[in-house]
Amino acid sequence: QVQLVQSGAEVRRPGASVKVSCKVSGHRLTELTMEWVRQAPGKGLEWMGGYDPEDGETVYAQKFEGGVTMTEDASTDTAYMELSSLRSEDTAVYYCATRNTNTGAFHYWGQGSLVTVSS
Amino acid sequence: QSALTQPRSVSESPGQSVTMSCTGTSSDIGGFSYVSWYQQHPGKAPRVIMFDFDKRPSGISNRFSGSKSGNTASLTISGLRAEDAADYYCCSYGGSRVVFGGGTKLTVL
C-alpha cells in the first residue's frame, strides 16, 4: 500500500519561496508518477504539474511554468515542490498524488500541506 | 486548458439517486478515456471513486457508477446516504496534461 506523507504547514511573506516535501512509503518513488495539485480555500482542485514517464520529463501546467520546480530524491523516496515569488493568491493546500499511468487517475494522495502567504 | 464544467451544486433526499455531469471538449473528455472522479469531504484529501469513466477502485461501493456521452462524463450515486454529502470533482488526463472540473457540492437533504 502506497502512503504519502507531506511536510507541515508553512507561512511565508509575499515574494518568498516555499518547498513542500512528500515522503513515499510502501513503494519506490522511481516506480511512481508523482504529481502536485493545489486547492485554494473554498476553491476547487488545480493541477500544477508532475512527472511524465512517457517523455521522462516534468510537465508543468502553463499557469505555473517558471514559478514552480518539482524534483525527486530517489535515495529517500521523497518528492519536492518548490514555489517561488509567492503571492497571497498562492495560499492553498498543496497535495502530492500519484497518477496511475494505466488509468490516468490519482489513486494515492498525501494529506496536504497548507501554505499561507501573508504580510 | 480550460477547466471542465460541473454544476456547482446538486441536492437529493436519502435513498434517491443523483447524477452529476462533467462537460469538456473533444480535446479532453471527448478525445480520451482517462476520466476519473474524486470525492472530497471537508478538510480531507480527495479520494478516487471512478476511473476510465466507469470503473470503480477496490473498496468503492457499487452505488457509484459512471458513464460518458460525447464530451460529457457523468457520475451517478444511487441509494443516497448522509455520508455521500461531499464535493465531487471530475478529472481528465491526456496529452501529458491534467484538467479538473470546478467541483459539484452534493447535499443529501
Short mmCIF file of C-alpha atoms in Angstrom, two decimals:
data_model
loop_
_atom_site.label_atom_id
_atom_site.label_comp_id
_atom_site.label_asym_id
_atom_site.label_seq_id
_atom_site.Cartn_x
_atom_site.Cartn_y
_atom_site.Cartn_z
CA GLN A 1 0.00 0.00 0.00
CA VAL A 2 1.42 3.34 -1.06
CA GLN A 3 1.45 6.07 1.57
CA LEU A 4 2.34 9.69 1.00
CA VAL A 5 3.26 11.84 3.99
CA GLN A 6 3.73 15.55 3.39
CA SER A 7 5.55 18.22 5.33
CA GLY A 8 3.74 20.54 7.69
CA ALA A 9 2.08 23.90 7.32
CA GLU A 10 4.17 26.89 6.29
CA VAL A 11 3.74 30.65 6.48
CA ARG A 12 5.61 32.89 4.08
CA ARG A 13 5.81 36.57 3.19
CA PRO A 14 4.87 37.68 -0.34
CA GLY A 15 7.83 37.31 -2.67
CA ALA A 16 9.37 34.46 -0.70
CA SER A 17 9.55 30.82 -1.74
CA VAL A 18 8.39 27.59 -0.12
CA LYS A 19 9.38 23.96 -0.55
CA VAL A 20 6.91 21.21 0.28
CA SER A 21 8.03 17.60 0.65
CA CYS A 22 6.18 14.34 0.06
CA LYS A 23 7.68 11.15 1.52
CA VAL A 24 6.68 7.89 -0.12
CA SER A 25 6.43 4.58 1.71
CA GLY A 26 5.26 1.19 0.55
CA HIS A 27 6.76 1.66 -2.91
CA ARG A 28 9.78 3.16 -4.61
CA LEU A 29 9.28 6.72 -5.77
CA THR A 30 11.03 5.92 -9.05
CA GLU A 31 8.23 3.48 -9.88
CA LEU A 32 5.54 6.07 -9.36
CA THR A 33 4.31 9.07 -11.33
CA MET A 34 4.19 11.86 -8.77
CA GLU A 35 2.18 14.99 -9.44
CA TRP A 36 1.06 18.05 -7.49
CA VAL A 37 -2.40 19.52 -7.07
CA ARG A 38 -3.38 22.57 -5.07
CA GLN A 39 -6.63 23.82 -3.58
CA ALA A 40 -7.16 27.41 -2.54
CA PRO A 41 -9.51 27.99 0.41
CA GLY A 42 -13.08 27.25 -0.64
CA LYS A 43 -11.99 26.55 -4.20
CA GLY A 44 -11.58 23.52 -6.43
CA LEU A 45 -8.66 21.32 -7.32
CA GLU A 46 -5.98 22.72 -9.60
CA TRP A 47 -3.35 20.58 -11.28
CA MET A 48 0.15 22.07 -11.09
CA GLY A 49 2.24 19.50 -12.89
CA GLY A 50 4.18 16.33 -12.50
CA TYR A 51 6.49 13.78 -13.98
CA ASP A 52 5.56 12.41 -17.38
CA PRO A 53 7.07 8.90 -17.73
CA GLU A 54 6.36 8.89 -21.47
CA ASP A 55 8.72 11.81 -22.05
CA GLY A 56 10.88 11.33 -19.00
CA GLU A 57 10.38 14.97 -18.14
CA THR A 58 8.46 17.07 -15.66
CA VAL A 59 5.46 18.80 -17.17
CA TYR A 60 4.07 21.97 -15.62
CA ALA A 61 0.65 23.50 -16.09
CA GLN A 62 1.02 26.63 -18.17
CA LYS A 63 -0.04 28.81 -15.26
CA PHE A 64 2.87 27.59 -13.13
CA GLU A 65 5.66 27.43 -15.70
CA GLY A 66 8.62 29.42 -14.49
CA GLY A 67 7.31 29.68 -10.95
CA VAL A 68 7.35 26.10 -9.70
CA THR A 69 10.01 23.41 -9.58
CA MET A 70 9.24 19.76 -8.92
CA THR A 71 12.08 17.45 -8.01
CA GLU A 72 12.61 13.98 -6.61
CA ASP A 73 15.22 12.40 -4.37
CA ALA A 74 15.28 8.70 -5.19
CA SER A 75 17.62 7.91 -2.31
CA THR A 76 14.99 8.96 0.23
CA ASP A 77 11.85 8.33 -1.86
CA THR A 78 10.88 11.96 -1.35
CA ALA A 79 9.33 14.35 -3.86
CA TYR A 80 9.54 18.10 -3.56
CA MET A 81 7.55 21.02 -4.91
CA GLU A 82 9.09 24.48 -4.66
CA LEU A 83 7.01 27.55 -5.41
CA SER A 84 8.76 30.89 -5.76
CA SER A 85 7.75 34.56 -5.83
CA LEU A 86 4.79 33.78 -3.65
CA ARG A 87 1.68 35.92 -3.74
CA SER A 88 -1.38 35.93 -1.50
CA GLU A 89 -3.24 34.01 -4.22
CA ASP A 90 -0.85 31.10 -3.65
CA THR A 91 -2.37 30.50 -0.23
CA ALA A 92 -3.67 26.96 -0.59
CA VAL A 93 -3.42 23.37 0.47
CA TYR A 94 -0.87 21.61 -1.70
CA TYR A 95 -1.28 17.89 -2.35
CA CYS A 96 1.11 15.38 -3.81
CA ALA A 97 -0.63 12.49 -5.56
CA THR A 98 0.44 9.52 -7.64
CA ARG A 99 -1.10 9.12 -11.07
CA ASN A 100 -1.55 5.62 -12.39
CA THR A 101 -0.20 5.56 -15.94
CA ASN A 102 -2.67 2.85 -16.95
CA THR A 103 -5.80 4.57 -15.68
CA GLY A 104 -4.72 8.21 -15.67
CA ALA A 105 -6.25 8.53 -12.21
CA PHE A 106 -4.74 9.76 -8.96
CA HIS A 107 -5.06 6.73 -6.72
CA TYR A 108 -2.95 7.86 -3.77
CA TRP A 109 -2.87 11.29 -2.14
CA GLY A 110 -0.84 12.94 0.56
CA GLN A 111 -2.66 14.55 3.47
CA GLY A 112 -1.99 18.03 2.11
CA SER A 113 0.28 20.87 3.19
CA LEU A 114 -1.20 24.29 3.94
CA VAL A 115 0.87 27.18 2.66
CA THR A 116 -0.21 30.61 3.86
CA VAL A 117 1.17 33.71 2.16
CA SER A 118 0.65 36.80 4.23
CA SER A 119 2.43 40.02 5.01
CA GLN B 1 -6.63 24.08 -20.99
CA SER B 2 -9.93 25.28 -19.53
CA ALA B 3 -11.45 23.60 -16.53
CA LEU B 4 -14.14 21.02 -17.12
CA THR B 5 -17.67 22.29 -16.40
CA GLN B 6 -19.59 20.87 -13.48
CA PRO B 7 -22.78 22.13 -11.83
CA ARG B 8 -21.89 23.95 -8.65
CA SER B 9 -24.35 22.03 -6.51
CA VAL B 10 -26.91 19.25 -6.54
CA SER B 11 -29.18 18.00 -3.80
CA GLU B 12 -31.34 14.96 -3.25
CA SER B 13 -33.01 13.02 -0.49
CA PRO B 14 -31.60 9.91 1.19
CA GLY B 15 -32.34 6.74 -0.72
CA GLN B 16 -32.77 8.55 -4.01
CA SER B 17 -30.36 8.72 -6.95
CA VAL B 18 -28.48 11.73 -8.24
CA THR B 19 -26.47 12.27 -11.40
CA MET B 20 -23.84 14.96 -11.82
CA SER B 21 -22.34 15.97 -15.12
CA CYS B 22 -18.88 16.99 -16.28
CA THR B 23 -18.66 18.70 -19.65
CA GLY B 24 -15.47 19.12 -21.60
CA THR B 25 -14.46 19.21 -25.23
CA SER B 26 -13.22 16.85 -27.90
CA SER B 27 -9.72 17.76 -26.72
CA ASP B 28 -10.23 16.21 -23.31
CA ILE B 29 -13.29 14.13 -22.32
CA GLY B 30 -14.39 13.54 -25.89
CA GLY B 31 -10.94 12.52 -27.05
CA PHE B 32 -9.51 10.47 -24.18
CA SER B 33 -10.62 7.65 -21.92
CA TYR B 34 -8.70 8.84 -18.88
CA VAL B 35 -11.56 10.42 -16.98
CA SER B 36 -11.76 9.97 -13.25
CA TRP B 37 -13.95 11.19 -10.39
CA TYR B 38 -12.96 12.19 -6.85
CA GLN B 39 -14.89 12.57 -3.65
CA GLN B 40 -13.70 15.08 -1.08
CA HIS B 41 -15.08 15.60 2.40
CA PRO B 42 -14.30 18.87 4.23
CA GLY B 43 -10.74 19.02 5.48
CA LYS B 44 -9.80 15.75 3.81
CA ALA B 45 -7.75 14.82 0.78
CA PRO B 46 -9.67 13.76 -2.33
CA ARG B 47 -10.12 10.06 -3.00
CA VAL B 48 -10.69 8.42 -6.35
CA ILE B 49 -14.12 6.82 -6.77
CA MET B 50 -14.19 6.23 -10.53
CA PHE B 51 -11.64 5.90 -13.31
CA ASP B 52 -11.75 5.15 -17.04
CA PHE B 53 -15.26 6.67 -16.95
CA ASP B 54 -16.97 3.67 -15.39
CA LYS B 55 -14.52 1.61 -13.34
CA ARG B 56 -14.58 1.60 -9.57
CA PRO B 57 -11.43 1.18 -7.47
CA SER B 58 -11.41 -1.60 -4.93
CA GLY B 59 -13.47 -0.68 -1.89
CA ILE B 60 -15.77 1.80 -3.63
CA SER B 61 -19.46 0.97 -3.32
CA ASN B 62 -21.34 -0.22 -6.39
CA ARG B 63 -23.81 2.58 -5.64
CA PHE B 64 -21.39 4.72 -7.62
CA SER B 65 -21.44 4.42 -11.39
CA GLY B 66 -20.01 6.40 -14.27
CA SER B 67 -20.71 6.94 -17.93
CA LYS B 68 -19.75 9.06 -20.92
CA SER B 69 -21.62 10.52 -23.85
CA GLY B 70 -19.76 12.64 -26.34
CA ASN B 71 -17.91 15.36 -24.47
CA THR B 72 -19.78 14.80 -21.20
CA ALA B 73 -18.98 12.39 -18.39
CA SER B 74 -21.50 11.63 -15.67
CA LEU B 75 -21.37 10.24 -12.16
CA THR B 76 -24.47 8.62 -10.66
CA ILE B 77 -24.90 7.81 -6.99
CA SER B 78 -27.81 5.59 -6.14
CA GLY B 79 -29.34 4.88 -2.73
CA LEU B 80 -28.02 8.16 -1.35
CA ARG B 81 -26.69 8.15 2.18
CA ALA B 82 -25.78 11.00 4.50
CA GLU B 83 -22.09 10.16 4.15
CA ASP B 84 -22.26 10.77 0.39
CA ALA B 85 -22.56 14.51 1.09
CA ALA B 86 -19.27 15.88 -0.21
CA ASP B 87 -17.63 17.71 -3.08
CA TYR B 88 -17.15 15.74 -6.27
CA TYR B 89 -14.57 16.55 -8.93
CA CYS B 90 -14.14 15.13 -12.39
CA CYS B 91 -10.72 14.99 -13.99
CA SER B 92 -9.44 14.38 -17.49
CA TYR B 93 -5.91 13.34 -18.42
CA GLY B 94 -4.48 13.44 -21.89
CA GLY B 95 -1.54 14.78 -23.83
CA SER B 96 0.56 14.96 -20.66
CA ARG B 97 -1.95 17.42 -19.19
CA VAL B 98 -4.47 17.12 -16.41
CA VAL B 99 -7.58 19.24 -16.01
CA PHE B 100 -10.10 19.19 -13.19
CA GLY B 101 -13.70 20.28 -13.14
CA GLY B 102 -14.74 23.07 -10.81
CA GLY B 103 -16.46 20.60 -8.50
CA THR B 104 -20.04 19.82 -7.52
CA LYS B 105 -21.24 20.09 -3.93
CA LEU B 106 -23.66 17.27 -3.14
CA THR B 107 -26.17 17.91 -0.40
CA VAL B 108 -28.14 14.98 0.96
CA LEU B 109 -31.33 16.54 2.27
#
